[in-house]
Short mmCIF file of C-alpha atoms in Angstrom, two decimals:
data_model
loop_
_atom_site.label_atom_id
_atom_site.label_comp_id
_atom_site.label_asym_id
_atom_site.label_seq_id
_atom_site.Cartn_x
_atom_site.Cartn_y
_atom_site.Cartn_z
CA MET Q 1 -36.21 -135.63 9.80
CA GLY Q 2 -35.47 -136.84 13.30
CA ALA Q 3 -31.81 -137.46 12.46
CA TYR Q 4 -31.49 -133.95 11.00
CA ILE Q 5 -32.99 -132.37 14.14
CA LEU Q 6 -30.63 -134.41 16.30
CA ARG Q 7 -27.60 -133.29 14.26
CA ARG Q 8 -28.66 -129.66 14.53
CA LEU Q 9 -29.13 -129.96 18.27
CA LEU Q 10 -25.71 -131.55 18.66
CA LEU Q 11 -24.14 -128.75 16.59
CA ILE Q 12 -25.41 -126.23 19.13
CA VAL Q 13 -22.77 -127.41 21.63
CA PRO Q 14 -19.61 -126.72 19.54
CA THR Q 15 -21.15 -123.52 18.18
CA LEU Q 16 -21.78 -122.12 21.65
CA PHE Q 17 -18.30 -123.27 22.67
CA GLY Q 18 -16.78 -121.30 19.79
CA ILE Q 19 -18.81 -118.19 20.61
CA LEU Q 20 -17.78 -118.26 24.26
CA LEU Q 21 -14.14 -119.05 23.47
CA VAL Q 22 -13.71 -116.19 20.99
CA ASN Q 23 -15.34 -113.65 23.29
CA PHE Q 24 -13.43 -114.92 26.34
CA VAL Q 25 -10.13 -114.52 24.50
CA LEU Q 26 -11.08 -111.02 23.37
CA VAL Q 27 -11.98 -110.04 26.94
CA GLN Q 28 -8.47 -110.96 28.10
CA PHE Q 29 -7.02 -108.21 25.90
CA MET Q 30 -9.54 -105.55 26.90
CA PRO Q 31 -8.22 -102.80 29.19
CA GLY Q 32 -9.71 -102.64 32.64
CA GLY Q 33 -11.73 -105.25 34.45
CA PRO Q 34 -14.02 -105.71 37.45
CA VAL Q 35 -11.09 -105.43 39.87
CA GLU Q 36 -9.92 -102.21 38.24
CA GLN Q 37 -13.50 -100.91 38.31
CA VAL Q 38 -13.76 -101.44 42.07
CA LEU Q 39 -10.29 -99.98 42.71
CA ALA Q 40 -11.10 -96.90 40.65
CA GLU Q 41 -14.32 -96.33 42.60
CA LEU Q 42 -12.55 -96.77 45.94
CA GLN Q 43 -9.75 -94.42 44.93
CA GLN Q 44 -12.23 -91.79 43.78
CA GLU Q 45 -14.02 -92.05 47.12
CA GLY Q 46 -10.69 -91.83 48.92
CA ASN Q 47 -9.63 -88.76 46.94
CA ALA Q 48 -12.94 -87.12 47.80
CA LEU Q 49 -12.35 -87.86 51.48
CA ASP Q 50 -8.83 -86.42 51.22
CA ARG Q 51 -10.19 -83.21 49.75
CA ILE Q 52 -12.86 -82.96 52.45
CA SER Q 53 -10.43 -83.62 55.29
CA GLY Q 54 -7.82 -81.29 53.87
CA GLY Q 55 -10.20 -78.42 53.11
CA GLY Q 56 -11.98 -78.09 56.44
CA GLY Q 57 -11.64 -74.65 58.03
CA GLY Q 58 -11.92 -75.93 61.58
CA GLY Q 59 -8.95 -78.30 61.30
CA GLY Q 60 -11.12 -81.30 62.23
CA GLY Q 61 -11.04 -83.43 59.09
CA VAL Q 62 -12.55 -86.86 58.32
CA GLU Q 63 -11.00 -90.10 59.46
CA PRO Q 64 -9.83 -92.54 56.73
CA VAL Q 65 -12.35 -95.24 55.83
CA GLY Q 66 -11.34 -98.91 55.90
CA ASP Q 67 -7.81 -99.68 54.71
CA TYR Q 68 -7.63 -96.78 52.29
CA ARG Q 69 -4.45 -94.77 52.86
CA GLY Q 70 -5.00 -91.63 50.81
CA ALA Q 71 -2.37 -90.99 48.17
CA GLN Q 72 -0.57 -94.23 49.07
CA GLY Q 73 -3.43 -96.21 47.53
CA LEU Q 74 -4.79 -99.59 48.59
CA PRO Q 75 -2.75 -102.31 50.28
CA PRO Q 76 -1.63 -105.25 48.07
CA GLU Q 77 -3.36 -107.69 50.44
CA PHE Q 78 -6.72 -106.02 49.78
CA ILE Q 79 -6.16 -106.14 46.01
CA ALA Q 80 -5.20 -109.83 46.19
CA GLU Q 81 -8.33 -110.59 48.21
CA LEU Q 82 -10.43 -108.70 45.65
CA GLU Q 83 -8.91 -110.70 42.79
CA LYS Q 84 -9.66 -113.93 44.67
CA GLN Q 85 -13.25 -112.83 45.23
CA PHE Q 86 -13.73 -112.29 41.48
CA GLY Q 87 -11.85 -115.49 40.62
CA PHE Q 88 -8.91 -113.76 38.95
CA ASP Q 89 -6.40 -115.57 41.18
CA LYS Q 90 -6.69 -118.48 38.73
CA PRO Q 91 -5.16 -118.62 35.22
CA ALA Q 92 -7.39 -117.72 32.26
CA TRP Q 93 -7.67 -121.28 30.89
CA GLN Q 94 -8.84 -122.57 34.26
CA ARG Q 95 -11.45 -119.82 34.58
CA PHE Q 96 -12.74 -120.67 31.10
CA LEU Q 97 -13.08 -124.37 31.91
CA ILE Q 98 -14.89 -123.58 35.16
CA MET Q 99 -17.27 -121.31 33.23
CA LEU Q 100 -17.99 -124.05 30.67
CA ARG Q 101 -18.65 -126.61 33.40
CA ASN Q 102 -21.09 -124.29 35.14
CA TYR Q 103 -22.83 -123.29 31.91
CA LEU Q 104 -23.61 -126.93 31.12
CA THR Q 105 -26.00 -126.84 34.08
CA PHE Q 106 -27.12 -123.25 33.35
CA ASP Q 107 -25.23 -121.99 36.38
CA PHE Q 108 -24.17 -118.50 35.31
CA GLY Q 109 -22.94 -117.42 38.72
CA GLU Q 110 -23.74 -114.13 40.41
CA SER Q 111 -23.39 -110.59 39.15
CA TYR Q 112 -20.30 -108.81 40.46
CA PHE Q 113 -22.09 -105.56 41.20
CA ARG Q 114 -25.81 -106.38 41.60
CA SER Q 115 -25.82 -109.08 44.33
CA ILE Q 116 -28.21 -111.27 42.32
CA SER Q 117 -27.71 -114.45 40.31
CA VAL Q 118 -27.30 -113.97 36.57
CA ILE Q 119 -30.11 -116.37 35.72
CA ASP Q 120 -32.53 -114.44 37.95
CA LEU Q 121 -31.34 -111.20 36.36
CA VAL Q 122 -31.87 -112.56 32.83
CA ILE Q 123 -35.32 -113.91 33.72
CA GLU Q 124 -36.20 -110.53 35.22
CA LYS Q 125 -35.22 -108.65 32.05
CA MET Q 126 -36.41 -111.24 29.51
CA PRO Q 127 -40.10 -110.17 29.27
CA VAL Q 128 -39.17 -106.75 27.87
CA SER Q 129 -36.91 -108.14 25.13
CA ILE Q 130 -39.32 -110.96 24.28
CA THR Q 131 -42.11 -108.39 24.01
CA LEU Q 132 -40.17 -106.23 21.56
CA GLY Q 133 -38.80 -109.11 19.50
CA LEU Q 134 -41.94 -111.24 19.26
CA TRP Q 135 -44.59 -108.57 18.74
CA SER Q 136 -42.43 -106.58 16.33
CA THR Q 137 -41.77 -109.66 14.21
CA VAL Q 138 -45.44 -110.70 14.22
CA LEU Q 139 -46.55 -107.18 13.30
CA ALA Q 140 -43.96 -106.98 10.51
CA TYR Q 141 -45.20 -110.25 8.99
CA LEU Q 142 -48.89 -109.39 9.37
CA ILE Q 143 -48.36 -106.15 7.44
CA SER Q 144 -45.60 -107.15 5.03
CA ILE Q 145 -46.99 -110.38 3.60
CA PRO Q 146 -50.43 -109.07 2.49
CA LEU Q 147 -48.87 -105.79 1.31
CA GLY Q 148 -46.09 -107.59 -0.57
CA ILE Q 149 -48.56 -109.90 -2.30
CA ARG Q 150 -50.75 -106.95 -3.25
CA LYS Q 151 -47.76 -105.09 -4.66
CA ALA Q 152 -46.73 -108.14 -6.69
CA THR Q 153 -50.19 -108.54 -8.24
CA LYS Q 154 -50.37 -104.78 -8.93
CA ASP Q 155 -46.77 -104.45 -10.10
CA GLY Q 156 -46.22 -101.14 -11.93
CA SER Q 157 -49.57 -99.68 -10.90
CA ARG Q 158 -50.14 -96.45 -9.00
CA PHE Q 159 -50.69 -98.44 -5.80
CA ASP Q 160 -47.31 -100.12 -6.23
CA THR Q 161 -45.54 -96.80 -6.86
CA VAL Q 162 -47.09 -95.00 -3.89
CA THR Q 163 -46.48 -97.84 -1.43
CA SER Q 164 -42.90 -98.27 -2.69
CA GLY Q 165 -42.24 -94.61 -1.92
CA ALA Q 166 -43.65 -95.02 1.58
CA ILE Q 167 -41.56 -98.16 2.13
CA ILE Q 168 -38.36 -96.43 1.02
CA VAL Q 169 -39.03 -93.55 3.41
CA ALA Q 170 -39.74 -96.00 6.26
CA TYR Q 171 -36.55 -97.93 5.55
CA ALA Q 172 -34.48 -94.74 5.47
CA ILE Q 173 -35.67 -93.52 8.87
CA PRO Q 174 -33.44 -94.81 11.71
CA SER Q 175 -35.39 -96.64 14.39
CA PHE Q 176 -34.17 -94.36 17.17
CA LEU Q 177 -35.23 -91.24 15.25
CA PHE Q 178 -38.64 -92.76 14.55
CA ALA Q 179 -38.96 -93.67 18.23
CA VAL Q 180 -38.22 -90.08 19.30
CA MET Q 181 -40.75 -88.80 16.77
CA LEU Q 182 -43.41 -91.14 18.19
CA LEU Q 183 -42.69 -89.88 21.70
CA VAL Q 184 -42.93 -86.26 20.62
CA LEU Q 185 -46.17 -86.79 18.72
CA PHE Q 186 -48.08 -89.31 20.83
CA ALA Q 187 -46.52 -89.47 24.32
CA GLY Q 188 -47.05 -85.92 25.48
CA GLY Q 189 -43.82 -84.52 24.07
CA SER Q 190 -45.39 -81.56 22.24
CA TYR Q 191 -48.72 -82.70 20.78
CA TRP Q 192 -50.99 -85.55 21.95
CA LYS Q 193 -50.61 -87.64 25.10
CA LEU Q 194 -52.21 -90.84 23.88
CA PHE Q 195 -49.62 -93.34 25.12
CA PRO Q 196 -47.40 -93.61 28.21
CA LEU Q 197 -43.90 -92.18 28.08
CA ARG Q 198 -42.02 -95.07 29.69
CA GLY Q 199 -42.28 -98.53 31.19
CA LEU Q 200 -44.01 -101.77 30.25
CA THR Q 201 -46.92 -101.49 32.69
CA SER Q 202 -48.58 -98.87 34.87
CA ASP Q 203 -47.74 -98.41 38.55
CA ASN Q 204 -51.13 -99.85 39.60
CA TRP Q 205 -50.88 -102.84 37.25
CA ALA Q 206 -51.02 -105.35 40.13
CA ASP Q 207 -54.34 -103.92 41.27
CA LEU Q 208 -56.01 -104.17 37.86
CA SER Q 209 -58.28 -106.96 36.66
CA TRP Q 210 -56.93 -109.37 34.03
CA PRO Q 211 -58.71 -107.70 31.08
CA ALA Q 212 -57.46 -104.32 32.30
CA ARG Q 213 -53.93 -105.71 32.67
CA ILE Q 214 -53.93 -106.92 29.08
CA LEU Q 215 -55.16 -103.56 27.81
CA ASP Q 216 -52.61 -101.73 29.96
CA TYR Q 217 -49.82 -103.96 28.62
CA LEU Q 218 -50.86 -103.40 25.00
CA TRP Q 219 -51.18 -99.66 25.67
CA HIS Q 220 -47.58 -99.48 26.90
CA ILE Q 221 -45.98 -101.61 24.17
CA THR Q 222 -47.67 -99.89 21.21
CA LEU Q 223 -45.05 -97.20 20.57
CA PRO Q 224 -41.95 -99.35 21.28
CA VAL Q 225 -43.22 -102.15 19.02
CA ILE Q 226 -44.08 -99.75 16.18
CA ALA Q 227 -40.65 -98.11 16.47
CA SER Q 228 -38.80 -101.43 16.35
CA THR Q 229 -40.96 -102.75 13.48
CA ILE Q 230 -40.30 -99.97 10.97
CA GLY Q 231 -37.10 -101.35 9.45
CA ALA Q 232 -38.18 -105.00 9.41
CA PHE Q 233 -41.53 -104.10 7.86
CA ALA Q 234 -39.92 -102.33 4.91
CA THR Q 235 -37.40 -105.10 4.20
CA MET Q 236 -39.94 -107.90 4.51
CA THR Q 237 -42.48 -106.20 2.23
CA LEU Q 238 -39.98 -105.87 -0.62
CA LEU Q 239 -38.76 -109.42 -0.04
CA THR Q 240 -42.32 -110.75 -0.26
CA LYS Q 241 -43.10 -108.77 -3.41
CA ASN Q 242 -39.95 -109.87 -5.26
CA SER Q 243 -40.43 -113.48 -4.22
CA PHE Q 244 -44.00 -113.54 -5.57
CA LEU Q 245 -42.97 -111.77 -8.78
CA ASP Q 246 -40.34 -114.43 -9.44
CA GLU Q 247 -42.85 -117.23 -8.94
CA ILE Q 248 -45.64 -115.60 -10.97
CA LYS Q 249 -43.42 -115.55 -14.06
CA LYS Q 250 -42.68 -119.29 -13.95
CA GLN Q 251 -44.11 -121.88 -16.32
CA TYR Q 252 -46.25 -123.76 -13.80
CA VAL Q 253 -48.25 -120.58 -13.12
CA MET Q 254 -49.02 -120.16 -16.82
CA THR Q 255 -50.06 -123.83 -16.96
CA ALA Q 256 -52.39 -123.42 -13.98
CA ARG Q 257 -54.01 -120.38 -15.59
CA ALA Q 258 -54.40 -122.27 -18.86
CA LYS Q 259 -56.31 -124.99 -17.01
CA GLY Q 260 -58.92 -122.41 -16.05
CA LEU Q 261 -58.03 -121.95 -12.39
CA THR Q 262 -59.07 -118.65 -10.85
CA GLU Q 263 -56.40 -116.06 -10.09
CA THR Q 264 -57.00 -116.49 -6.36
CA ARG Q 265 -56.56 -120.27 -6.63
CA VAL Q 266 -53.38 -119.85 -8.66
CA LEU Q 267 -51.97 -117.25 -6.29
CA TYR Q 268 -52.74 -118.93 -2.95
CA GLY Q 269 -52.93 -122.57 -4.06
CA HIS Q 270 -49.71 -122.72 -6.06
CA VAL Q 271 -47.62 -119.55 -5.89
CA PHE Q 272 -47.99 -118.90 -2.15
CA ARG Q 273 -46.26 -122.09 -1.00
CA ASN Q 274 -43.17 -121.57 -3.16
CA ALA Q 275 -42.93 -117.82 -2.72
CA MET Q 276 -43.20 -118.00 1.06
CA LEU Q 277 -40.11 -120.16 1.45
CA ILE Q 278 -37.69 -117.26 1.18
CA VAL Q 279 -39.90 -115.14 3.44
CA ILE Q 280 -39.89 -117.84 6.10
CA ALA Q 281 -36.13 -118.16 5.74
CA GLY Q 282 -35.87 -114.51 6.75
CA PHE Q 283 -37.80 -115.04 10.00
CA PRO Q 284 -34.75 -115.76 12.21
CA ALA Q 285 -32.92 -112.73 10.81
CA VAL Q 286 -35.92 -110.46 11.43
CA PHE Q 287 -36.53 -111.75 14.94
CA ILE Q 288 -32.87 -111.75 15.97
CA SER Q 289 -32.22 -108.28 14.50
CA VAL Q 290 -35.16 -106.84 16.44
CA PHE Q 291 -34.41 -108.84 19.57
CA PHE Q 292 -30.69 -108.05 19.68
CA GLY Q 293 -29.89 -105.11 17.44
CA GLY Q 294 -32.70 -102.68 18.06
CA SER Q 295 -33.50 -103.62 21.64
CA LEU Q 296 -30.82 -101.44 23.25
CA ILE Q 297 -31.87 -98.24 21.48
CA ILE Q 298 -35.60 -98.81 21.89
CA GLU Q 299 -35.23 -99.86 25.53
CA THR Q 300 -33.19 -96.75 26.30
CA ILE Q 301 -35.57 -94.31 24.60
CA PHE Q 302 -38.71 -95.80 26.14
CA SER Q 303 -37.06 -96.47 29.55
CA LEU Q 304 -37.55 -100.23 29.29
CA ASP Q 305 -35.30 -102.43 31.40
CA GLY Q 306 -34.56 -105.35 29.07
CA LEU Q 307 -31.70 -107.61 28.05
CA GLY Q 308 -30.21 -105.17 25.55
CA ARG Q 309 -29.79 -102.48 28.16
CA LEU Q 310 -28.56 -105.04 30.69
CA ALA Q 311 -25.87 -106.36 28.34
CA TYR Q 312 -24.68 -102.85 27.48
CA GLU Q 313 -24.43 -101.68 31.08
CA SER Q 314 -22.73 -104.92 32.12
CA ALA Q 315 -20.12 -104.53 29.39
CA LEU Q 316 -19.35 -101.00 30.58
CA GLN Q 317 -19.01 -102.19 34.19
CA ARG Q 318 -17.00 -105.27 33.16
CA ASP Q 319 -19.58 -107.44 34.92
CA TYR Q 320 -18.32 -110.58 33.19
CA PRO Q 321 -20.81 -113.13 34.60
CA VAL Q 322 -23.69 -111.05 33.22
CA VAL Q 323 -21.87 -110.38 29.92
CA PHE Q 324 -21.19 -114.05 29.23
CA GLY Q 325 -24.52 -115.18 30.65
CA THR Q 326 -26.49 -112.93 28.29
CA LEU Q 327 -24.15 -113.90 25.42
CA TYR Q 328 -24.87 -117.55 26.11
CA VAL Q 329 -28.64 -116.94 26.22
CA PHE Q 330 -28.55 -114.85 23.01
CA GLY Q 331 -26.45 -117.43 21.18
CA LEU Q 332 -28.61 -120.36 22.30
CA LEU Q 333 -31.79 -118.54 21.36
CA GLY Q 334 -30.44 -117.65 17.92
CA LEU Q 335 -29.46 -121.25 17.18
CA VAL Q 336 -32.82 -122.61 18.32
CA VAL Q 337 -34.69 -120.05 16.21
CA GLY Q 338 -32.61 -121.12 13.20
CA LEU Q 339 -33.66 -124.73 13.74
CA LEU Q 340 -37.30 -123.72 14.07
CA SER Q 341 -36.98 -121.88 10.76
CA ASP Q 342 -35.88 -125.09 9.02
CA LEU Q 343 -38.79 -126.99 10.54
CA THR Q 344 -41.16 -124.30 9.29
CA TYR Q 345 -39.71 -124.84 5.80
CA VAL Q 346 -40.92 -128.44 5.92
CA TRP Q 347 -44.30 -127.42 7.31
CA VAL Q 348 -44.88 -125.00 4.43
CA ASP Q 349 -43.52 -127.32 1.74
CA PRO Q 350 -43.37 -131.05 2.68
CA ARG Q 351 -41.36 -131.72 -0.51
CA ILE Q 352 -38.26 -130.32 1.22
CA ASP Q 353 -36.18 -133.12 2.70
CA PHE Q 354 -33.30 -132.09 4.93
CA GLU Q 355 -32.31 -135.73 5.41
CA SER Q 356 -30.94 -135.85 1.84
CA ARG Q 357 -28.55 -132.95 2.49
CA GLU Q 358 -24.88 -133.62 2.96
CA THR Q 359 -23.67 -133.05 6.52
#
């Protein structure tokens, strides 16, 4: 098992290299860039000054700011200095190699527009995304596994039919629409104000005692976590049910029943281990989909400042150090979670031997 873990860890390096390379190449063909963003802002400010100075009734006007020369634009020397500041005076291949060298030591540089290091920015936003991803995944599993097992044992019954209808409705509702509905119903939108409208903690959180802080934290994350869980809960419940149904029909289950074992012993002593393998295999997909896919929408609706919102805003601003820094963190986290999933396979069923697999 140790050799398999070592191989998987070593594969992380070329995988991350491929992810960064593909995205770096794509960025080179994207219109605009950080330099163009700054120039556009300066030119808009200059045009506004031109309008103010040209429209004054008293003939006074406003003096030009800096080196801006109105309709003549910015001097080439200023643009060249700006490109040097952002590192665009070097060829693309050299910038990519410098980025790789820095990333090996987790040096992601500094944000172009926020005057803060990327690693500090990621650490600052990480708690929100971890909260949504972790708690939503845990909640989905806590609900889906018992419900899926119950549906499998009651297959075709009224309970199975009613819960299947509820699951289909939950799966069909988009997470953002469900989030808005929760706000309207329970956050003071039109009905009850039971939960806060935005944020991860209250303004006086630092003044609260530790038990009060925990309750305040749970109070704030209730609606965002429920909203981000809805899709994963529906998928995982059906996956659990179908997995248990497949195992229940196999010969070893009939043999165990023939030996006089109770239904509970058959279900949790024999079926559970085999049926849970496919459910465990879906853990990385559930966590990553909640952590990456749904985080932007949920963070925006509930005014949470997390990694999803950070990555989106950085892409719009062409803040490349933040874009590639968050991409690196997301990619590394996804690969590590995949490895943990394989290790959980072995924990659930020790008969699985990854060492015998071809590499």
